[in-house]
Amino acid sequence: MHDRNRPGKTSPRFIQDVLCYDPANPPRSGFNLLTDIPPIWQNADDYPELVAPNHCDHRYLSKPNQTRLWSENGGQGRDNIYKVSAICMLCRYHLELAITYVDSRSPKPDHLHHWVNDQTLLQGDNPSSQLRSQDQRSESYGFMCTYNGCTADLTVKFLSPYLTPKLVALLSDETVLKQRMDEAVKAFPDRLEGVSHPLPITVLATLKAYIDIALNQPERNRCVGLGNKRFTTAFGVSGTPCKELLEFVGFRLKDDANCWMPPVPVTSSSLPYKDPERIFLDDISNELLALMKQRPQHEKEAYFIDLSVEAASPQFACLLGSNNYPRMHTYPIGDQTEPHPPFYQDLGATEDMSSDLILEAYRKQIQCHPERASYYFKCLRSIGQWRGEYDGRAIARFVEQQYAEGRYADDDVPDAYRFFQLDIKDTSLTDDTIIGSFFARLQDSPDEAEPRRQLWRIGDYRRSQAIKAVAEESKPAFGRHSKDLFIVLKRVRCIKHAAGAGILGR
């Protein structure tokens, strides 16, 4: 079971955090944006770094051969598992979001999922099964939806690139390519006469073509002779300079036939891929595509190839059921020159969500993480103020109603102490001292409602049943503190008498 006393995130917030999370560049604070509980915001100077300044601004593109989305026409799969696999075109990190429905009901929830971390969902999972080298890293996280009756479980997996900087240099370093081509021309002057030095994008595309043929056109997948002009131009004499790379992706040198045999994966037409070797080759193909898209524009123009791919973010939203959630009508008003505190993030919400969804996110947050209820109430109240009169109206009415029912924000507590001329930072304060100050204040208050309301907040904040009982006019509590009341009233009379007689200040 997951830890019930921790906050969660709505699907839109969760997707935003996934897009910002960079396993390769963690923040100095060590904070994990996906699983750690963010600290309570006090001020910008004391707030820790949640995302590293040098984090990758991910541009995830989908891997269609490893993606499976639910559709009205496609029906529901037998295993009730749907996923989106993607690769970042900038850092080449692989990402997989997979959602599983424990029962067989249609994966079209009547709510916006609210996800809470639950690492027990990963029991039996072997995150290192996809690793192909000691330098490669993987991370896996599990989450469950907190709505009653919802059986959706979510796993998130990150995998660092397969192609190391050393292997990438073999494919794209222009100096390395020139040296390799010069050696090939010396070895085969007649065959390679007049052949220009290959562009890095050409070498990348050549390797990608071999892999794509192995995956999609097995009838064309055959040995490549050591003297093949295209192969030699890309990988050097007999492929020897790139032997480590070729063998890593699955090529095998057949000495008896004087050729390289490309990878021969298990033949399958089913999608998404399940065979580990097909997944590996598809990942390599996508990494090569990412490297091709990173090449300068003049290379792309010289080597015409279709580099179009589909952005993964809309598919993430579709997978998690948040592609069409209600949004706010207008932009927030007021001073936008200073960044707001992270109150949307703390509620597990996003700035574009409708006020009704913000209220629902707040309810889920105090349900899952009640110990911060007063802080989340402050977050909600502030968001209502930011949104102005139109979009913030529903939130403002709700906040007013909650105040009437006894709810308070955490910044109301210091005011409650000051109401009785006490300091919340005074660690010597006892329950009896606070109750005594309350009775003293009653002597000067024509209405008991406000002192009792402020006292109740202090009692709730301190988790003191004694203070709350006095605030609620509990007879046993009154009797227990009647002696304190007598002492306090006597002191008050003495002080007033001294002030009237002019004794004070002498």
JSON list of C-alpha atoms in Angstrom, two decimals, residues 269-434:
[
{"chain": "A", "resi": 269, "resn": "SER", "atom": "CA", "xyz": [4.36, -7.70, -36.80]},
{"chain": "A", "resi": 270, "resn": "SER", "atom": "CA", "xyz": [2.61, -7.04, -33.49]},
{"chain": "A", "resi": 271, "resn": "LEU", "atom": "CA", "xyz": [2.73, -3.62, -31.87]},
{"chain": "A", "resi": 272, "resn": "PRO", "atom": "CA", "xyz": [3.88, -2.41, -29.47]},
{"chain": "A", "resi": 273, "resn": "TYR", "atom": "CA", "xyz": [7.16, -4.29, -29.43]},
{"chain": "A", "resi": 274, "resn": "LYS", "atom": "CA", "xyz": [7.60, -6.72, -26.56]},
{"chain": "A", "resi": 275, "resn": "ASP", "atom": "CA", "xyz": [10.74, -8.58, -27.61]},
{"chain": "A", "resi": 276, "resn": "PRO", "atom": "CA", "xyz": [13.77, -7.02, -25.82]},
{"chain": "A", "resi": 277, "resn": "GLU", "atom": "CA", "xyz": [15.95, -7.16, -28.94]},
{"chain": "A", "resi": 278, "resn": "ARG", "atom": "CA", "xyz": [13.38, -5.39, -31.10]},
{"chain": "A", "resi": 279, "resn": "ILE", "atom": "CA", "xyz": [12.93, -2.74, -28.41]},
{"chain": "A", "resi": 280, "resn": "PHE", "atom": "CA", "xyz": [16.69, -2.25, -28.21]},
{"chain": "A", "resi": 281, "resn": "LEU", "atom": "CA", "xyz": [17.07, -1.84, -31.98]},
{"chain": "A", "resi": 282, "resn": "ASP", "atom": "CA", "xyz": [14.10, 0.53, -32.12]},
{"chain": "A", "resi": 283, "resn": "ASP", "atom": "CA", "xyz": [15.68, 2.60, -29.34]},
{"chain": "A", "resi": 284, "resn": "ILE", "atom": "CA", "xyz": [18.96, 2.76, -31.27]},
{"chain": "A", "resi": 285, "resn": "SER", "atom": "CA", "xyz": [17.08, 3.82, -34.40]},
{"chain": "A", "resi": 286, "resn": "ASN", "atom": "CA", "xyz": [15.39, 6.62, -32.47]},
{"chain": "A", "resi": 287, "resn": "GLU", "atom": "CA", "xyz": [18.67, 7.77, -30.95]},
{"chain": "A", "resi": 288, "resn": "LEU", "atom": "CA", "xyz": [20.15, 7.97, -34.44]},
{"chain": "A", "resi": 289, "resn": "LEU", "atom": "CA", "xyz": [17.13, 9.99, -35.54]},
{"chain": "A", "resi": 290, "resn": "ALA", "atom": "CA", "xyz": [17.68, 12.36, -32.61]},
{"chain": "A", "resi": 291, "resn": "LEU", "atom": "CA", "xyz": [21.34, 12.79, -33.57]},
{"chain": "A", "resi": 292, "resn": "MET", "atom": "CA", "xyz": [20.32, 13.48, -37.17]},
{"chain": "A", "resi": 293, "resn": "LYS", "atom": "CA", "xyz": [17.86, 16.16, -36.05]},
{"chain": "A", "resi": 294, "resn": "GLN", "atom": "CA", "xyz": [20.66, 17.81, -34.06]},
{"chain": "A", "resi": 295, "resn": "ARG", "atom": "CA", "xyz": [22.86, 18.23, -37.14]},
{"chain": "A", "resi": 296, "resn": "PRO", "atom": "CA", "xyz": [23.26, 21.69, -38.73]},
{"chain": "A", "resi": 297, "resn": "GLN", "atom": "CA", "xyz": [20.66, 22.81, -41.23]},
{"chain": "A", "resi": 298, "resn": "HIS", "atom": "CA", "xyz": [23.04, 22.66, -44.21]},
{"chain": "A", "resi": 299, "resn": "GLU", "atom": "CA", "xyz": [23.55, 18.93, -43.60]},
{"chain": "A", "resi": 300, "resn": "LYS", "atom": "CA", "xyz": [19.82, 18.28, -43.43]},
{"chain": "A", "resi": 301, "resn": "GLU", "atom": "CA", "xyz": [19.33, 20.15, -46.70]},
{"chain": "A", "resi": 302, "resn": "ALA", "atom": "CA", "xyz": [22.16, 18.28, -48.41]},
{"chain": "A", "resi": 303, "resn": "TYR", "atom": "CA", "xyz": [20.85, 14.90, -47.30]},
{"chain": "A", "resi": 304, "resn": "PHE", "atom": "CA", "xyz": [17.12, 14.87, -47.81]},
{"chain": "A", "resi": 305, "resn": "ILE", "atom": "CA", "xyz": [15.38, 12.58, -45.37]},
{"chain": "A", "resi": 306, "resn": "ASP", "atom": "CA", "xyz": [12.06, 12.65, -43.59]},
{"chain": "A", "resi": 307, "resn": "LEU", "atom": "CA", "xyz": [12.85, 13.69, -40.02]},
{"chain": "A", "resi": 308, "resn": "SER", "atom": "CA", "xyz": [9.26, 14.31, -39.00]},
{"chain": "A", "resi": 309, "resn": "VAL", "atom": "CA", "xyz": [8.14, 12.72, -35.76]},
{"chain": "A", "resi": 310, "resn": "GLU", "atom": "CA", "xyz": [5.18, 13.19, -33.43]},
{"chain": "A", "resi": 311, "resn": "ALA", "atom": "CA", "xyz": [5.46, 15.13, -30.19]},
{"chain": "A", "resi": 312, "resn": "ALA", "atom": "CA", "xyz": [4.84, 12.93, -27.18]},
{"chain": "A", "resi": 313, "resn": "SER", "atom": "CA", "xyz": [3.24, 15.46, -24.81]},
{"chain": "A", "resi": 314, "resn": "PRO", "atom": "CA", "xyz": [-0.27, 15.22, -26.33]},
{"chain": "A", "resi": 315, "resn": "GLN", "atom": "CA", "xyz": [0.00, 11.45, -26.10]},
{"chain": "A", "resi": 316, "resn": "PHE", "atom": "CA", "xyz": [1.00, 11.69, -22.43]},
{"chain": "A", "resi": 317, "resn": "ALA", "atom": "CA", "xyz": [-2.16, 13.72, -21.83]},
{"chain": "A", "resi": 318, "resn": "CYS", "atom": "CA", "xyz": [-4.28, 11.23, -23.75]},
{"chain": "A", "resi": 319, "resn": "LEU", "atom": "CA", "xyz": [-2.80, 8.32, -21.81]},
{"chain": "A", "resi": 320, "resn": "LEU", "atom": "CA", "xyz": [-3.53, 9.94, -18.44]},
{"chain": "A", "resi": 321, "resn": "GLY", "atom": "CA", "xyz": [-6.97, 11.19, -19.42]},
{"chain": "A", "resi": 322, "resn": "SER", "atom": "CA", "xyz": [-6.13, 14.89, -19.27]},
{"chain": "A", "resi": 323, "resn": "ASN", "atom": "CA", "xyz": [-6.21, 15.89, -22.93]},
{"chain": "A", "resi": 324, "resn": "ASN", "atom": "CA", "xyz": [-9.52, 17.73, -22.61]},
{"chain": "A", "resi": 325, "resn": "TYR", "atom": "CA", "xyz": [-9.91, 18.93, -19.03]},
{"chain": "A", "resi": 326, "resn": "PRO", "atom": "CA", "xyz": [-11.80, 22.20, -18.25]},
{"chain": "A", "resi": 327, "resn": "ARG", "atom": "CA", "xyz": [-9.56, 25.25, -18.30]},
{"chain": "A", "resi": 328, "resn": "MET", "atom": "CA", "xyz": [-9.91, 28.75, -16.88]},
{"chain": "A", "resi": 329, "resn": "HIS", "atom": "CA", "xyz": [-11.61, 31.40, -19.00]},
{"chain": "A", "resi": 330, "resn": "THR", "atom": "CA", "xyz": [-9.16, 34.28, -18.64]},
{"chain": "A", "resi": 331, "resn": "TYR", "atom": "CA", "xyz": [-5.57, 34.89, -17.69]},
{"chain": "A", "resi": 332, "resn": "PRO", "atom": "CA", "xyz": [-4.81, 35.87, -14.08]},
{"chain": "A", "resi": 333, "resn": "ILE", "atom": "CA", "xyz": [-4.88, 39.59, -13.40]},
{"chain": "A", "resi": 334, "resn": "GLY", "atom": "CA", "xyz": [-2.71, 41.69, -11.14]},
{"chain": "A", "resi": 335, "resn": "ASP", "atom": "CA", "xyz": [1.03, 42.19, -10.87]},
{"chain": "A", "resi": 336, "resn": "GLN", "atom": "CA", "xyz": [2.79, 39.50, -12.89]},
{"chain": "A", "resi": 337, "resn": "THR", "atom": "CA", "xyz": [6.28, 41.03, -12.69]},
{"chain": "A", "resi": 338, "resn": "GLU", "atom": "CA", "xyz": [7.25, 38.84, -9.74]},
{"chain": "A", "resi": 339, "resn": "PRO", "atom": "CA", "xyz": [6.93, 35.06, -9.92]},
{"chain": "A", "resi": 340, "resn": "HIS", "atom": "CA", "xyz": [4.23, 33.61, -7.71]},
{"chain": "A", "resi": 341, "resn": "PRO", "atom": "CA", "xyz": [5.02, 31.19, -4.90]},
{"chain": "A", "resi": 342, "resn": "PRO", "atom": "CA", "xyz": [4.63, 27.55, -6.00]},
{"chain": "A", "resi": 343, "resn": "PHE", "atom": "CA", "xyz": [1.07, 27.22, -4.69]},
{"chain": "A", "resi": 344, "resn": "TYR", "atom": "CA", "xyz": [-0.31, 25.63, -7.86]},
{"chain": "A", "resi": 345, "resn": "GLN", "atom": "CA", "xyz": [2.43, 23.02, -7.69]},
{"chain": "A", "resi": 346, "resn": "ASP", "atom": "CA", "xyz": [1.78, 22.41, -3.99]},
{"chain": "A", "resi": 347, "resn": "LEU", "atom": "CA", "xyz": [-1.87, 21.68, -4.73]},
{"chain": "A", "resi": 348, "resn": "GLY", "atom": "CA", "xyz": [-0.79, 19.29, -7.49]},
{"chain": "A", "resi": 349, "resn": "ALA", "atom": "CA", "xyz": [-2.52, 21.53, -10.03]},
{"chain": "A", "resi": 350, "resn": "THR", "atom": "CA", "xyz": [-1.61, 23.71, -13.03]},
{"chain": "A", "resi": 351, "resn": "GLU", "atom": "CA", "xyz": [-2.26, 27.38, -13.72]},
{"chain": "A", "resi": 352, "resn": "ASP", "atom": "CA", "xyz": [-4.63, 26.76, -16.63]},
{"chain": "A", "resi": 353, "resn": "MET", "atom": "CA", "xyz": [-7.03, 24.49, -14.73]},
{"chain": "A", "resi": 354, "resn": "SER", "atom": "CA", "xyz": [-10.57, 25.71, -14.11]},
{"chain": "A", "resi": 355, "resn": "SER", "atom": "CA", "xyz": [-11.45, 26.89, -10.62]},
{"chain": "A", "resi": 356, "resn": "ASP", "atom": "CA", "xyz": [-13.65, 23.84, -10.08]},
{"chain": "A", "resi": 357, "resn": "LEU", "atom": "CA", "xyz": [-10.67, 21.59, -10.79]},
{"chain": "A", "resi": 358, "resn": "ILE", "atom": "CA", "xyz": [-8.49, 23.69, -8.48]},
{"chain": "A", "resi": 359, "resn": "LEU", "atom": "CA", "xyz": [-11.03, 23.18, -5.71]},
{"chain": "A", "resi": 360, "resn": "GLU", "atom": "CA", "xyz": [-11.10, 19.45, -6.39]},
{"chain": "A", "resi": 361, "resn": "ALA", "atom": "CA", "xyz": [-7.30, 19.32, -6.34]},
{"chain": "A", "resi": 362, "resn": "TYR", "atom": "CA", "xyz": [-7.37, 21.09, -2.97]},
{"chain": "A", "resi": 363, "resn": "ARG", "atom": "CA", "xyz": [-9.89, 18.58, -1.57]},
{"chain": "A", "resi": 364, "resn": "LYS", "atom": "CA", "xyz": [-7.78, 15.66, -2.73]},
{"chain": "A", "resi": 365, "resn": "GLN", "atom": "CA", "xyz": [-4.64, 17.20, -1.28]},
{"chain": "A", "resi": 366, "resn": "ILE", "atom": "CA", "xyz": [-6.04, 17.71, 2.23]},
{"chain": "A", "resi": 367, "resn": "GLN", "atom": "CA", "xyz": [-7.54, 14.22, 2.05]},
{"chain": "A", "resi": 368, "resn": "CYS", "atom": "CA", "xyz": [-4.19, 12.62, 1.17]},
{"chain": "A", "resi": 369, "resn": "HIS", "atom": "CA", "xyz": [-1.97, 14.93, 3.24]},
{"chain": "A", "resi": 370, "resn": "PRO", "atom": "CA", "xyz": [-4.07, 16.29, 6.14]},
{"chain": "A", "resi": 371, "resn": "GLU", "atom": "CA", "xyz": [-1.11, 17.43, 8.23]},
{"chain": "A", "resi": 372, "resn": "ARG", "atom": "CA", "xyz": [-0.60, 20.33, 5.82]},
{"chain": "A", "resi": 373, "resn": "ALA", "atom": "CA", "xyz": [-4.28, 21.22, 5.51]},
{"chain": "A", "resi": 374, "resn": "SER", "atom": "CA", "xyz": [-3.77, 24.79, 6.74]},
{"chain": "A", "resi": 375, "resn": "TYR", "atom": "CA", "xyz": [-0.92, 25.35, 4.27]},
{"chain": "A", "resi": 376, "resn": "TYR", "atom": "CA", "xyz": [-2.96, 24.01, 1.36]},
{"chain": "A", "resi": 377, "resn": "PHE", "atom": "CA", "xyz": [-5.79, 26.31, 2.43]},
{"chain": "A", "resi": 378, "resn": "LYS", "atom": "CA", "xyz": [-3.40, 29.26, 2.15]},
{"chain": "A", "resi": 379, "resn": "CYS", "atom": "CA", "xyz": [-2.38, 28.05, -1.31]},
{"chain": "A", "resi": 380, "resn": "LEU", "atom": "CA", "xyz": [-6.02, 27.91, -2.37]},
{"chain": "A", "resi": 381, "resn": "ARG", "atom": "CA", "xyz": [-6.84, 31.33, -0.92]},
{"chain": "A", "resi": 382, "resn": "SER", "atom": "CA", "xyz": [-3.87, 32.90, -2.72]},
{"chain": "A", "resi": 383, "resn": "ILE", "atom": "CA", "xyz": [-4.80, 31.30, -6.05]},
{"chain": "A", "resi": 384, "resn": "GLY", "atom": "CA", "xyz": [-8.31, 32.71, -5.72]},
{"chain": "A", "resi": 385, "resn": "GLN", "atom": "CA", "xyz": [-6.83, 36.17, -5.18]},
{"chain": "A", "resi": 386, "resn": "TRP", "atom": "CA", "xyz": [-4.49, 35.80, -8.16]},
{"chain": "A", "resi": 387, "resn": "ARG", "atom": "CA", "xyz": [-7.35, 34.85, -10.44]},
{"chain": "A", "resi": 388, "resn": "GLY", "atom": "CA", "xyz": [-9.29, 38.02, -9.81]},
{"chain": "A", "resi": 389, "resn": "GLU", "atom": "CA", "xyz": [-13.00, 38.63, -9.53]},
{"chain": "A", "resi": 390, "resn": "TYR", "atom": "CA", "xyz": [-14.17, 36.53, -12.47]},
{"chain": "A", "resi": 391, "resn": "ASP", "atom": "CA", "xyz": [-12.21, 33.27, -12.43]},
{"chain": "A", "resi": 392, "resn": "GLY", "atom": "CA", "xyz": [-11.47, 33.50, -8.72]},
{"chain": "A", "resi": 393, "resn": "ARG", "atom": "CA", "xyz": [-15.08, 34.02, -7.65]},
{"chain": "A", "resi": 394, "resn": "ALA", "atom": "CA", "xyz": [-15.84, 30.34, -7.00]},
{"chain": "A", "resi": 395, "resn": "ILE", "atom": "CA", "xyz": [-12.64, 29.92, -5.01]},
{"chain": "A", "resi": 396, "resn": "ALA", "atom": "CA", "xyz": [-13.31, 33.08, -2.98]},
{"chain": "A", "resi": 397, "resn": "ARG", "atom": "CA", "xyz": [-16.81, 31.87, -2.05]},
{"chain": "A", "resi": 398, "resn": "PHE", "atom": "CA", "xyz": [-15.45, 28.48, -1.05]},
{"chain": "A", "resi": 399, "resn": "VAL", "atom": "CA", "xyz": [-12.71, 30.07, 1.09]},
{"chain": "A", "resi": 400, "resn": "GLU", "atom": "CA", "xyz": [-15.25, 32.29, 2.84]},
{"chain": "A", "resi": 401, "resn": "GLN", "atom": "CA", "xyz": [-17.43, 29.28, 3.56]},
{"chain": "A", "resi": 402, "resn": "GLN", "atom": "CA", "xyz": [-14.47, 27.32, 4.91]},
{"chain": "A", "resi": 403, "resn": "TYR", "atom": "CA", "xyz": [-13.53, 30.18, 7.24]},
{"chain": "A", "resi": 404, "resn": "ALA", "atom": "CA", "xyz": [-17.10, 30.18, 8.55]},
{"chain": "A", "resi": 405, "resn": "GLU", "atom": "CA", "xyz": [-16.80, 26.45, 9.26]},
{"chain": "A", "resi": 406, "resn": "GLY", "atom": "CA", "xyz": [-13.58, 26.90, 11.24]},
{"chain": "A", "resi": 407, "resn": "ARG", "atom": "CA", "xyz": [-10.93, 26.28, 8.58]},
{"chain": "A", "resi": 408, "resn": "TYR", "atom": "CA", "xyz": [-7.85, 28.50, 8.73]},
{"chain": "A", "resi": 409, "resn": "ALA", "atom": "CA", "xyz": [-4.64, 29.05, 6.79]},
{"chain": "A", "resi": 410, "resn": "ASP", "atom": "CA", "xyz": [-1.22, 28.53, 8.30]},
{"chain": "A", "resi": 411, "resn": "ASP", "atom": "CA", "xyz": [-0.46, 32.25, 8.12]},
{"chain": "A", "resi": 412, "resn": "ASP", "atom": "CA", "xyz": [-3.56, 32.86, 10.29]},
{"chain": "A", "resi": 413, "resn": "VAL", "atom": "CA", "xyz": [-1.89, 31.08, 13.23]},
{"chain": "A", "resi": 414, "resn": "PRO", "atom": "CA", "xyz": [0.73, 33.77, 14.03]},
{"chain": "A", "resi": 415, "resn": "ASP", "atom": "CA", "xyz": [-2.11, 36.31, 13.96]},
{"chain": "A", "resi": 416, "resn": "ALA", "atom": "CA", "xyz": [-4.01, 34.17, 16.46]},
{"chain": "A", "resi": 417, "resn": "TYR", "atom": "CA", "xyz": [-1.05, 34.27, 18.85]},
{"chain": "A", "resi": 418, "resn": "ARG", "atom": "CA", "xyz": [-0.70, 38.03, 18.41]},
{"chain": "A", "resi": 419, "resn": "PHE", "atom": "CA", "xyz": [-4.40, 38.41, 19.18]},
{"chain": "A", "resi": 420, "resn": "PHE", "atom": "CA", "xyz": [-3.54, 37.35, 22.74]},
{"chain": "A", "resi": 421, "resn": "GLN", "atom": "CA", "xyz": [-0.27, 39.31, 22.72]},
{"chain": "A", "resi": 422, "resn": "LEU", "atom": "CA", "xyz": [1.73, 36.10, 22.45]},
{"chain": "A", "resi": 423, "resn": "ASP", "atom": "CA", "xyz": [4.59, 35.14, 20.15]},
{"chain": "A", "resi": 424, "resn": "ILE", "atom": "CA", "xyz": [4.32, 31.90, 18.19]},
{"chain": "A", "resi": 425, "resn": "LYS", "atom": "CA", "xyz": [8.11, 31.58, 18.36]},
{"chain": "A", "resi": 426, "resn": "ASP", "atom": "CA", "xyz": [8.09, 31.57, 22.17]},
{"chain": "A", "resi": 427, "resn": "THR", "atom": "CA", "xyz": [8.90, 27.95, 23.00]},
{"chain": "A", "resi": 428, "resn": "SER", "atom": "CA", "xyz": [8.21, 28.48, 26.71]},
{"chain": "A", "resi": 429, "resn": "LEU", "atom": "CA", "xyz": [4.48, 28.91, 26.16]},
{"chain": "A", "resi": 430, "resn": "THR", "atom": "CA", "xyz": [2.36, 26.21, 27.77]},
{"chain": "A", "resi": 431, "resn": "ASP", "atom": "CA", "xyz": [-1.28, 25.35, 27.26]},
{"chain": "A", "resi": 432, "resn": "ASP", "atom": "CA", "xyz": [-2.11, 26.88, 30.64]},
{"chain": "A", "resi": 433, "resn": "THR", "atom": "CA", "xyz": [-0.35, 30.13, 29.74]},
{"chain": "A", "resi": 434, "resn": "ILE", "atom": "CA", "xyz": [-2.27, 30.41, 26.49]}
]
